[in-house]
Coordinates of C-alpha atoms and ligand atoms in Angstrom, one line a residue:
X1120 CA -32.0 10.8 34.7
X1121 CA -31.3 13.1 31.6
X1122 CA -33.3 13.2 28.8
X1123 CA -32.9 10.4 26.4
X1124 CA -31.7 11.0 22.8
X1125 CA -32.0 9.1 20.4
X1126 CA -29.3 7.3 18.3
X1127 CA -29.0 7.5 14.6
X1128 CA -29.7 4.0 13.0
X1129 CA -26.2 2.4 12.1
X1130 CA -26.0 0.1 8.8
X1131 CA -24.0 -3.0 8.9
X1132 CA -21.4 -3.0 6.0
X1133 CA -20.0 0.5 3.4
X1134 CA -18.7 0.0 0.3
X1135 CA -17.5 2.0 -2.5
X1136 CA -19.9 2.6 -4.8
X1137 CA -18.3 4.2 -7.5
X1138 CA -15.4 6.0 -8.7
X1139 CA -14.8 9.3 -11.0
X1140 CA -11.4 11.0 -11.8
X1141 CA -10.3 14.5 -13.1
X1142 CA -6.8 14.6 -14.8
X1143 CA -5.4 18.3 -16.0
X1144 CA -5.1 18.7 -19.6
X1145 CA -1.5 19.4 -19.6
X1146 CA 1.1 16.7 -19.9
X1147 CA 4.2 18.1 -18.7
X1148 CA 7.4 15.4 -19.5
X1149 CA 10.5 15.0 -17.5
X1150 CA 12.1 16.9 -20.5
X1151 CA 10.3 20.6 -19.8
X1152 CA 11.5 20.4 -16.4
X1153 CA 15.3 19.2 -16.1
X1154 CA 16.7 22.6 -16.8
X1155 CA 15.9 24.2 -14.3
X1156 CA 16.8 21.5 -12.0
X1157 CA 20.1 20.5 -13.1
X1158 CA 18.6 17.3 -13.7
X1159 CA 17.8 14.6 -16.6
X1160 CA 14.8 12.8 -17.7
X1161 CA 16.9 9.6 -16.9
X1162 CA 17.2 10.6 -13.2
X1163 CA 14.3 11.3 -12.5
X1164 CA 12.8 7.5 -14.1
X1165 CA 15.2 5.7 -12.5
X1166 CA 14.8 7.5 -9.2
X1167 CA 11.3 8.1 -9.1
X1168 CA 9.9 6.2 -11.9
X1169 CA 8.5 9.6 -13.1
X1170 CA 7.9 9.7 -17.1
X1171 CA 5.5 13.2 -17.0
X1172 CA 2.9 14.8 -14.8
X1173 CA -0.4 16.5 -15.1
X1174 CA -0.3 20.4 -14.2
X1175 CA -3.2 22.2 -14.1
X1176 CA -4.0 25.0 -16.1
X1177 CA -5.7 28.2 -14.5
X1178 CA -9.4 27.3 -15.2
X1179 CA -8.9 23.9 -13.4
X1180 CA -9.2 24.5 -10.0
X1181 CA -9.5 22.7 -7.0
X1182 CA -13.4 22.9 -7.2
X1183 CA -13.8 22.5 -11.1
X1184 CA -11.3 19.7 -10.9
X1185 CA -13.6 18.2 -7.6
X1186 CA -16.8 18.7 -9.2
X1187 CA -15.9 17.0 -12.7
X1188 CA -14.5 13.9 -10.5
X1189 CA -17.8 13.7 -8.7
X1190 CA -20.2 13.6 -11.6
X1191 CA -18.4 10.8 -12.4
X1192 CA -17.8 9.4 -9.3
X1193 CA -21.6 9.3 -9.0
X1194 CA -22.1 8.0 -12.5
X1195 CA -20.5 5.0 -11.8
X1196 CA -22.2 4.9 -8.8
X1197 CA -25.9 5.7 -10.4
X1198 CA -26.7 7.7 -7.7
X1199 CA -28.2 11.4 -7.7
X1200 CA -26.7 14.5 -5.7
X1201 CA -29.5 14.1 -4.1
X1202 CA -29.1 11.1 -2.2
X1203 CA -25.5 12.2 -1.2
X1204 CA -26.1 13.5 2.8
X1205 CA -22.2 14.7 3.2
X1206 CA -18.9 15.4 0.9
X1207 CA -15.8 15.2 2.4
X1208 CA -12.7 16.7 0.1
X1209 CA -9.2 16.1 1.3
X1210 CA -6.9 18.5 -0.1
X1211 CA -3.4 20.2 1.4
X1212 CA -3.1 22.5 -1.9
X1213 CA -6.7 24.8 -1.3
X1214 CA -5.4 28.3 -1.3
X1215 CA -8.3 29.7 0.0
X1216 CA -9.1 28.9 3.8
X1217 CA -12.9 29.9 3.8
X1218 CA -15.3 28.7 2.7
X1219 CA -14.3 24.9 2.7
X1220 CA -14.0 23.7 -0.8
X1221 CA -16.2 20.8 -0.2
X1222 CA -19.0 23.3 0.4
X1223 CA -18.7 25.1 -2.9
X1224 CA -18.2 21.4 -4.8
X1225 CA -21.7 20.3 -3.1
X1226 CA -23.2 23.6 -4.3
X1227 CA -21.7 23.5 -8.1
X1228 CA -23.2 19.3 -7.9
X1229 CA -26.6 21.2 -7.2
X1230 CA -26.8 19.7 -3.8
X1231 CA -28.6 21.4 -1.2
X1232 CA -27.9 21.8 2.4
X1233 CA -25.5 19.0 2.3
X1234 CA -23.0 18.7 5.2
X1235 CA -19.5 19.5 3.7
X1236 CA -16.1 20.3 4.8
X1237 CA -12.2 19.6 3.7
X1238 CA -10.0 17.5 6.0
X1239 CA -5.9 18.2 5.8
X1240 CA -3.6 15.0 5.8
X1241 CA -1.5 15.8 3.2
X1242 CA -0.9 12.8 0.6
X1243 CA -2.9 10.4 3.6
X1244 CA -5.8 12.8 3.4
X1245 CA -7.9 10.0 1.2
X1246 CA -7.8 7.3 3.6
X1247 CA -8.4 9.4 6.3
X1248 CA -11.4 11.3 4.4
X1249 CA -12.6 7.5 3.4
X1250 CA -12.5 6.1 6.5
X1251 CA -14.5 9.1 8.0
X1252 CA -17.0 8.4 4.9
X1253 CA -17.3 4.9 6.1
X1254 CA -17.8 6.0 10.0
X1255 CA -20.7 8.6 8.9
X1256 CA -22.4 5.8 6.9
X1257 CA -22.1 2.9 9.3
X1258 CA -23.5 5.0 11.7
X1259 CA -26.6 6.1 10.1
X1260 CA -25.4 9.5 10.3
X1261 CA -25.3 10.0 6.2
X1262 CA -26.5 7.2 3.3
X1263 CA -24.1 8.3 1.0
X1264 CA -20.8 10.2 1.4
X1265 CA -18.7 11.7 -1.8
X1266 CA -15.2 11.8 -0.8
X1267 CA -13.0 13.5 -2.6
X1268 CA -8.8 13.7 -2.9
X1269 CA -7.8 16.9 -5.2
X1270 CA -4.7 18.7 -5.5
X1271 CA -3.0 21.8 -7.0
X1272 CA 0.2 21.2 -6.2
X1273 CA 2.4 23.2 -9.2
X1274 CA 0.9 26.3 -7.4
X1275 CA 3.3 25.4 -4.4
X1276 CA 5.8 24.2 -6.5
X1277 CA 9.2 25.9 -6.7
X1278 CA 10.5 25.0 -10.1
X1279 CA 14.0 25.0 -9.4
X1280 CA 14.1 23.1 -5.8
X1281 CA 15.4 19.6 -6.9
X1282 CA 13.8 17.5 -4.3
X1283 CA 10.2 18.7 -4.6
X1284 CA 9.9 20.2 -8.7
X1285 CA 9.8 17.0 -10.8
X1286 CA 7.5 15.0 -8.1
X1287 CA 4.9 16.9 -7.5
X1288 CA 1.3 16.9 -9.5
X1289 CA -1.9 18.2 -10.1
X1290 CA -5.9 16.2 -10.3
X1291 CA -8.4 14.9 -8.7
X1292 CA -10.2 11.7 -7.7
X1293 CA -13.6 10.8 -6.0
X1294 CA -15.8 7.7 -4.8
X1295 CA -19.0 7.6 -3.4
X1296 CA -19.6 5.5 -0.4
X1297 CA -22.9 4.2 0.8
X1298 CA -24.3 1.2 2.3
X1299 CA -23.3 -2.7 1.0
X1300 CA -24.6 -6.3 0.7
X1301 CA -21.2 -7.1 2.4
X1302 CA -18.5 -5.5 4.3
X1303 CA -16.6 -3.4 0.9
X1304 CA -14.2 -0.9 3.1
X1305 CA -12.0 -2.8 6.2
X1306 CA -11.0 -0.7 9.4
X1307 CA -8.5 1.7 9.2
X1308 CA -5.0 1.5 10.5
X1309 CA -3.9 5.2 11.0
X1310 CA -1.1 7.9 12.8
X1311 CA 0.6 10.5 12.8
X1312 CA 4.2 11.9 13.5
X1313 CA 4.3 15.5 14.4
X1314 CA 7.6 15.7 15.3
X1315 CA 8.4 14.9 11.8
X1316 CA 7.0 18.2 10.3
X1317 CA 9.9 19.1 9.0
X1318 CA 10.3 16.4 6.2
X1319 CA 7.7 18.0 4.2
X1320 CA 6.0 21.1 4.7
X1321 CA 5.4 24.6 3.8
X1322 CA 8.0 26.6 3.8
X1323 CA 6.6 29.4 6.0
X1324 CA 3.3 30.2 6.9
X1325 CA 1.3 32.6 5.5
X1326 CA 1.6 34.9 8.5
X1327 CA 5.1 35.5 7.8
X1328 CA 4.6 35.5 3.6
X1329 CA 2.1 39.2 4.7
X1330 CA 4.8 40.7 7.4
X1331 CA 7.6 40.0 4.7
X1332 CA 5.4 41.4 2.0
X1333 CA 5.0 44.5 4.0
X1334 CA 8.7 45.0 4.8
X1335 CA 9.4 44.5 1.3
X1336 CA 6.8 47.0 0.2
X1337 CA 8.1 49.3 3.0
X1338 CA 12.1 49.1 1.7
X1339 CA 11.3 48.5 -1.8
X1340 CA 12.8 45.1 -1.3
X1341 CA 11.7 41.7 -2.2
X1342 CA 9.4 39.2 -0.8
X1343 CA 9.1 35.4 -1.6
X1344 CA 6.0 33.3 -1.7
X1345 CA 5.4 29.6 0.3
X1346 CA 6.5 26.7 -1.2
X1347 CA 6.1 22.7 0.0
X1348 CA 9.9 21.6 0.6
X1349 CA 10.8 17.8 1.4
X1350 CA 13.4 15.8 2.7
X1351 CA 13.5 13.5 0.7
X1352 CA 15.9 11.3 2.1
X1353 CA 14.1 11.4 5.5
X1354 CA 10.5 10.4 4.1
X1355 CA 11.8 7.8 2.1
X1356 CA 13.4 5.9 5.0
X1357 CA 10.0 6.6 6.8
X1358 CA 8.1 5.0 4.3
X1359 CA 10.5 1.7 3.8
X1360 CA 11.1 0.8 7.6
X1361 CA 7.8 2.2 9.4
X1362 CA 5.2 1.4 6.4
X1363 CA 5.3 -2.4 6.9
X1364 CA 3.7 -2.4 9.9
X1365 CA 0.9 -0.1 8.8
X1366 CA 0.2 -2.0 5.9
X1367 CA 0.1 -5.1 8.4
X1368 CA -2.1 -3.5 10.4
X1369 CA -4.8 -2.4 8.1
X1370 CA -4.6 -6.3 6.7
X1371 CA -5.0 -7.5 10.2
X1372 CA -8.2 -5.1 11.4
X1373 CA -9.6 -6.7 7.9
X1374 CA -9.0 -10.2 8.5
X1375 CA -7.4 -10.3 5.4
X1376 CA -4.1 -11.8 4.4
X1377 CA -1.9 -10.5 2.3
X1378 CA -2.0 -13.6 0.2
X1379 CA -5.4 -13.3 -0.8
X1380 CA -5.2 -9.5 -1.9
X1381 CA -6.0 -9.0 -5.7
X1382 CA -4.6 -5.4 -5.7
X1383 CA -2.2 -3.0 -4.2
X1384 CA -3.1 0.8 -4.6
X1385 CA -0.3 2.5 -2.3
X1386 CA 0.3 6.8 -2.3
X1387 CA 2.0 7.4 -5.7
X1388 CA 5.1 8.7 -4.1
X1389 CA 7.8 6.8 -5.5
X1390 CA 7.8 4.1 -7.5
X1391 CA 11.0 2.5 -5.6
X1392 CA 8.7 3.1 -1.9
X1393 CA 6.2 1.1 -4.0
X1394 CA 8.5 -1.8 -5.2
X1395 CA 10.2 -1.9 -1.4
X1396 CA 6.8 -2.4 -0.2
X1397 CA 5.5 -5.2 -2.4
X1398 CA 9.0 -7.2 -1.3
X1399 CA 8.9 -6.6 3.0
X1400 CA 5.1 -7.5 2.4
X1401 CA 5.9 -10.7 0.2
X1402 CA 3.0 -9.9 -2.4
X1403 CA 3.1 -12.7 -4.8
X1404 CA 3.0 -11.8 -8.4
X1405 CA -0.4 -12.2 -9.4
X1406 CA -0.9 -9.4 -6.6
X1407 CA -1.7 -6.1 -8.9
X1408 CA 0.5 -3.0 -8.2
X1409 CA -0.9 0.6 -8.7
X1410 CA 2.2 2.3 -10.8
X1411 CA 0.3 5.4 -12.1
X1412 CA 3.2 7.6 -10.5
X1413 CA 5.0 6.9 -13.9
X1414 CA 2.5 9.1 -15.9
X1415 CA 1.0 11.2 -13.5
X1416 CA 3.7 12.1 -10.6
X1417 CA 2.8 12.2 -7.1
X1418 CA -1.0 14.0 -6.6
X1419 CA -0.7 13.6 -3.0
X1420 CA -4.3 13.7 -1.4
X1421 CA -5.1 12.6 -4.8
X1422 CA -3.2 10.1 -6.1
X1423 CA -4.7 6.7 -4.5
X1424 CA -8.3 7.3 -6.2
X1425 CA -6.5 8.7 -9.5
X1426 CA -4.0 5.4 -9.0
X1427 CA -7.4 2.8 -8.6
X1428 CA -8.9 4.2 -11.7
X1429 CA -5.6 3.7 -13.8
X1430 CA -5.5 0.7 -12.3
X1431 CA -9.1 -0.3 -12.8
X1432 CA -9.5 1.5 -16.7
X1433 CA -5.9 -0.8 -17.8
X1434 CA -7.8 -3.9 -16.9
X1435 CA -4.5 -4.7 -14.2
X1436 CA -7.8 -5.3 -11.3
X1437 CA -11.5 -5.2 -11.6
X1438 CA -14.6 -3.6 -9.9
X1439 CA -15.1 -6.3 -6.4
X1440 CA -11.2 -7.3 -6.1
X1441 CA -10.2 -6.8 -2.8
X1442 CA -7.2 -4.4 -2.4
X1443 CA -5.1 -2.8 0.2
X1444 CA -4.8 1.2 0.0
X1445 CA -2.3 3.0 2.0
X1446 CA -1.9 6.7 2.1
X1447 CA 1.0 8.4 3.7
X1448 CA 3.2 11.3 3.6
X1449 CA 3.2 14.9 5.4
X1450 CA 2.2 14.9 9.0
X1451 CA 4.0 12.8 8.9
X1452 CA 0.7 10.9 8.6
X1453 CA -0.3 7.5 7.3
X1454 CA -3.7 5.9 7.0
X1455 CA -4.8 2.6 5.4
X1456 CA -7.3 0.1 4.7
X1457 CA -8.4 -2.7 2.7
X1458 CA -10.9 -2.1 0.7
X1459 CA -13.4 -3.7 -2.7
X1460 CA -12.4 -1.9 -5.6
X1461 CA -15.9 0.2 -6.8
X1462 CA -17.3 0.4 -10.8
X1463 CA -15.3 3.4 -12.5
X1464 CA -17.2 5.9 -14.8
Ligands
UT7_1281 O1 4.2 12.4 -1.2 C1 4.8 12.6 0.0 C2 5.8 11.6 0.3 N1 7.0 11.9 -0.5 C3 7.8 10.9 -0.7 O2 7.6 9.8 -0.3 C4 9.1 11.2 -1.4 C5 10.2 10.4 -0.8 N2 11.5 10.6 -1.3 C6 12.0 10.4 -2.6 O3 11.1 10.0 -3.4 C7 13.4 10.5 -2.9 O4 14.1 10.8 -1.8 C8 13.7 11.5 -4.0 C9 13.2 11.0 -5.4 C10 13.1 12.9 -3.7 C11 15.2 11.7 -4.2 O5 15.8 10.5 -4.5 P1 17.1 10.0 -3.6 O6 17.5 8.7 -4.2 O7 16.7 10.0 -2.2 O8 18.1 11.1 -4.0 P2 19.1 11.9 -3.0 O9 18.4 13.1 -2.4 O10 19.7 10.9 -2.0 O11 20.3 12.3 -3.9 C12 21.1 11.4 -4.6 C13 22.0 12.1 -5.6 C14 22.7 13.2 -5.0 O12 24.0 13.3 -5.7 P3 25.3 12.7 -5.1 O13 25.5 13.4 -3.7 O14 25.1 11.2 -4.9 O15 26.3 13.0 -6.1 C15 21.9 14.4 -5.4 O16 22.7 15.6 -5.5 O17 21.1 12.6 -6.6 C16 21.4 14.0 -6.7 N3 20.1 14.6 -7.0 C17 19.6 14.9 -8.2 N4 20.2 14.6 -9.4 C18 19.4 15.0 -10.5 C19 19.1 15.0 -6.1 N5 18.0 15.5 -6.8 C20 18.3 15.4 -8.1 C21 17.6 15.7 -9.2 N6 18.2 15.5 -10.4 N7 16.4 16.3 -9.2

């Protein structure tokens, strides 16, 4: 007989506690961008429902933007660093690979020998970090988890690639989740696609970036750096015939129909994916929509949080509405859940 060990002591129901967001001071409108892309700022509204975008300036980095999100993520929440056991930051823009981001966020919040690491599932990688939140506090493994979705997504950006310049966003968005009086974040319904890489990813990997920077320095030639290239076509189909069923999915692990949803806070990567989703779903009207794409682009990892607070601070839902969030995008990769919305700062 081995040893017996002992089992952490699980809690019954998570919620969110509370929610914080960090958007970069710089407003950039369709109008600075069309140049370079042969474009217009009608195009890109009627095609995207893009009006501007946030782009971060040099100071506002993936852990400055983090760390001002999760003061006031845990403001809302009125909970100290202290009583946070593990932050989870979700990120696909992080340049640098060591040490995780989420471990120099929990040091700047003045937390102490807090657990901490980054999880990559591009724009899915907040419902993916959430429902891992959820996991490590229904378990008793952690009483309070600050999850975090952040992006720096103009440093990847080429400005003159058409399908991936005027979409693509910067900011940040965390929530703390701890334990609840009653169930506040649903199972969640999640894959992947890996033989789908192709419709968005880096360009090449860093690997090849050093051996071409070498040859160039070698010949006295050039060398070009990664950038994140889509097909855009390719994830849009994706996302209007596959993301039904995920949607379904999440509504069906919650018990929840989609009837009796208050709000609906999908990725912020197209406002047409959004509108195609709310008809296959059959969301009636007094259903709220997350639309925050129009003002602040597509933050990918950090767009659903960013999207809940817009939401939430325009009075379209309230703290306690029950609302279905759905992440999806490189990978490709999808996650979802349904979920009470939490107090914002
Ligand atoms: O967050 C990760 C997930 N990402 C997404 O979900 C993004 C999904 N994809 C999309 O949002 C859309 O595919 C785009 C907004 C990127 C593009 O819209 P589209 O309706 O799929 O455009 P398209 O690529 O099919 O191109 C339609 C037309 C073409 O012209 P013709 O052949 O019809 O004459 C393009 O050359 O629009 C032209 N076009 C542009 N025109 C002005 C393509 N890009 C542009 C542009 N400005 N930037």
């Amino acid at each position: 007989m081995p040893t017996p060990i002992a089992t952490a002591v699980p809690v019954t129901h998570t919620g969110i506690l509370g929610l914080g967001v960090y958007r970069p001071r710089r407003v950039v409108p369709n109008a600075e961008i069309v140049a370079a892309i042969d474009s217009s700022d009608e195009w890109i509204r009627t095609r995207s429902g893009i009006a501007a975008r946030h782009w971060a300036e040099p100071d506002e980095t993936i852990v400055g933007m983090s760390v001002a999100a999760a003061r006031d993520a845990l403001r809302a929440a009125e909970l100290d660093g202290a009583e946070v056991d593990a932050v989870v930051l979700a990120t696909s823009s992080q340049m640098v690979l060591g040490p995780s981001a989420g471990a120099v966020v929990a040091t700047e919040l003045g937390m102490h020998d807090t657990a901490a690491y980054d999880v990559s599932a591009g724009c899915a990688g907040f419902c993916y970090a959430l429902a891992d939140a959820a996991n490590l506090v229904r378990s008793g493994q952690a009483r309070n988890v600050l999850v975090i979705g952040v992006e720096r997504l103009s440093d990847l950006l080429d400005t003159t690639d058409r399908s991936c310049a005027f979409i693509f966003a910067d900011g940040a968005g965390a929530v703390v989740v701890g334990a609840a009086a009653q169930e506040g974040i649903g199972p969640v319904a999640w894959g992947s696609d890996g033989s789908r890489t192709s419709a968005i990813k880096q360009d090449k990997g860093f690997q090849e970036y050093f051996a071409e920077v070498a040859a160039a320095e070698a010949s006295g030639g050039t060398s070009v750096r990664p950038y994140i290239r889509m097909n855009g076509t390719e994830v849009f189909r994706w996302a209007v015939t596959f993301l039904e069923k995920a949607c379904r999915d999440a509504l069906d692990r919650a018990g929840v129909a989609a009837s009796e949803l208050d709000a609906f806070v999908p990725h912020q990567a197209n406002i047409r994916i959004t509108d195609a989703l709310v008809r296959t779903l059959g969301l009636p009207e007094t259903v709220a929509v997350a639309r925050d794409i129009i003002e602040t682009g597509n933050t990918s990892a950090a767009s659903i949080p960013m999207a809940m607070e817009q939401l939430i601070r325009s009075g379209g839902a309230r703290p306690g509405d029950t609302a279905l969030l759905l992440g999806f995008g490189a990978g490709l990769a999808y996650a979802g859940q349904v979920v009470h919305l939490p107090p914002i700062a």
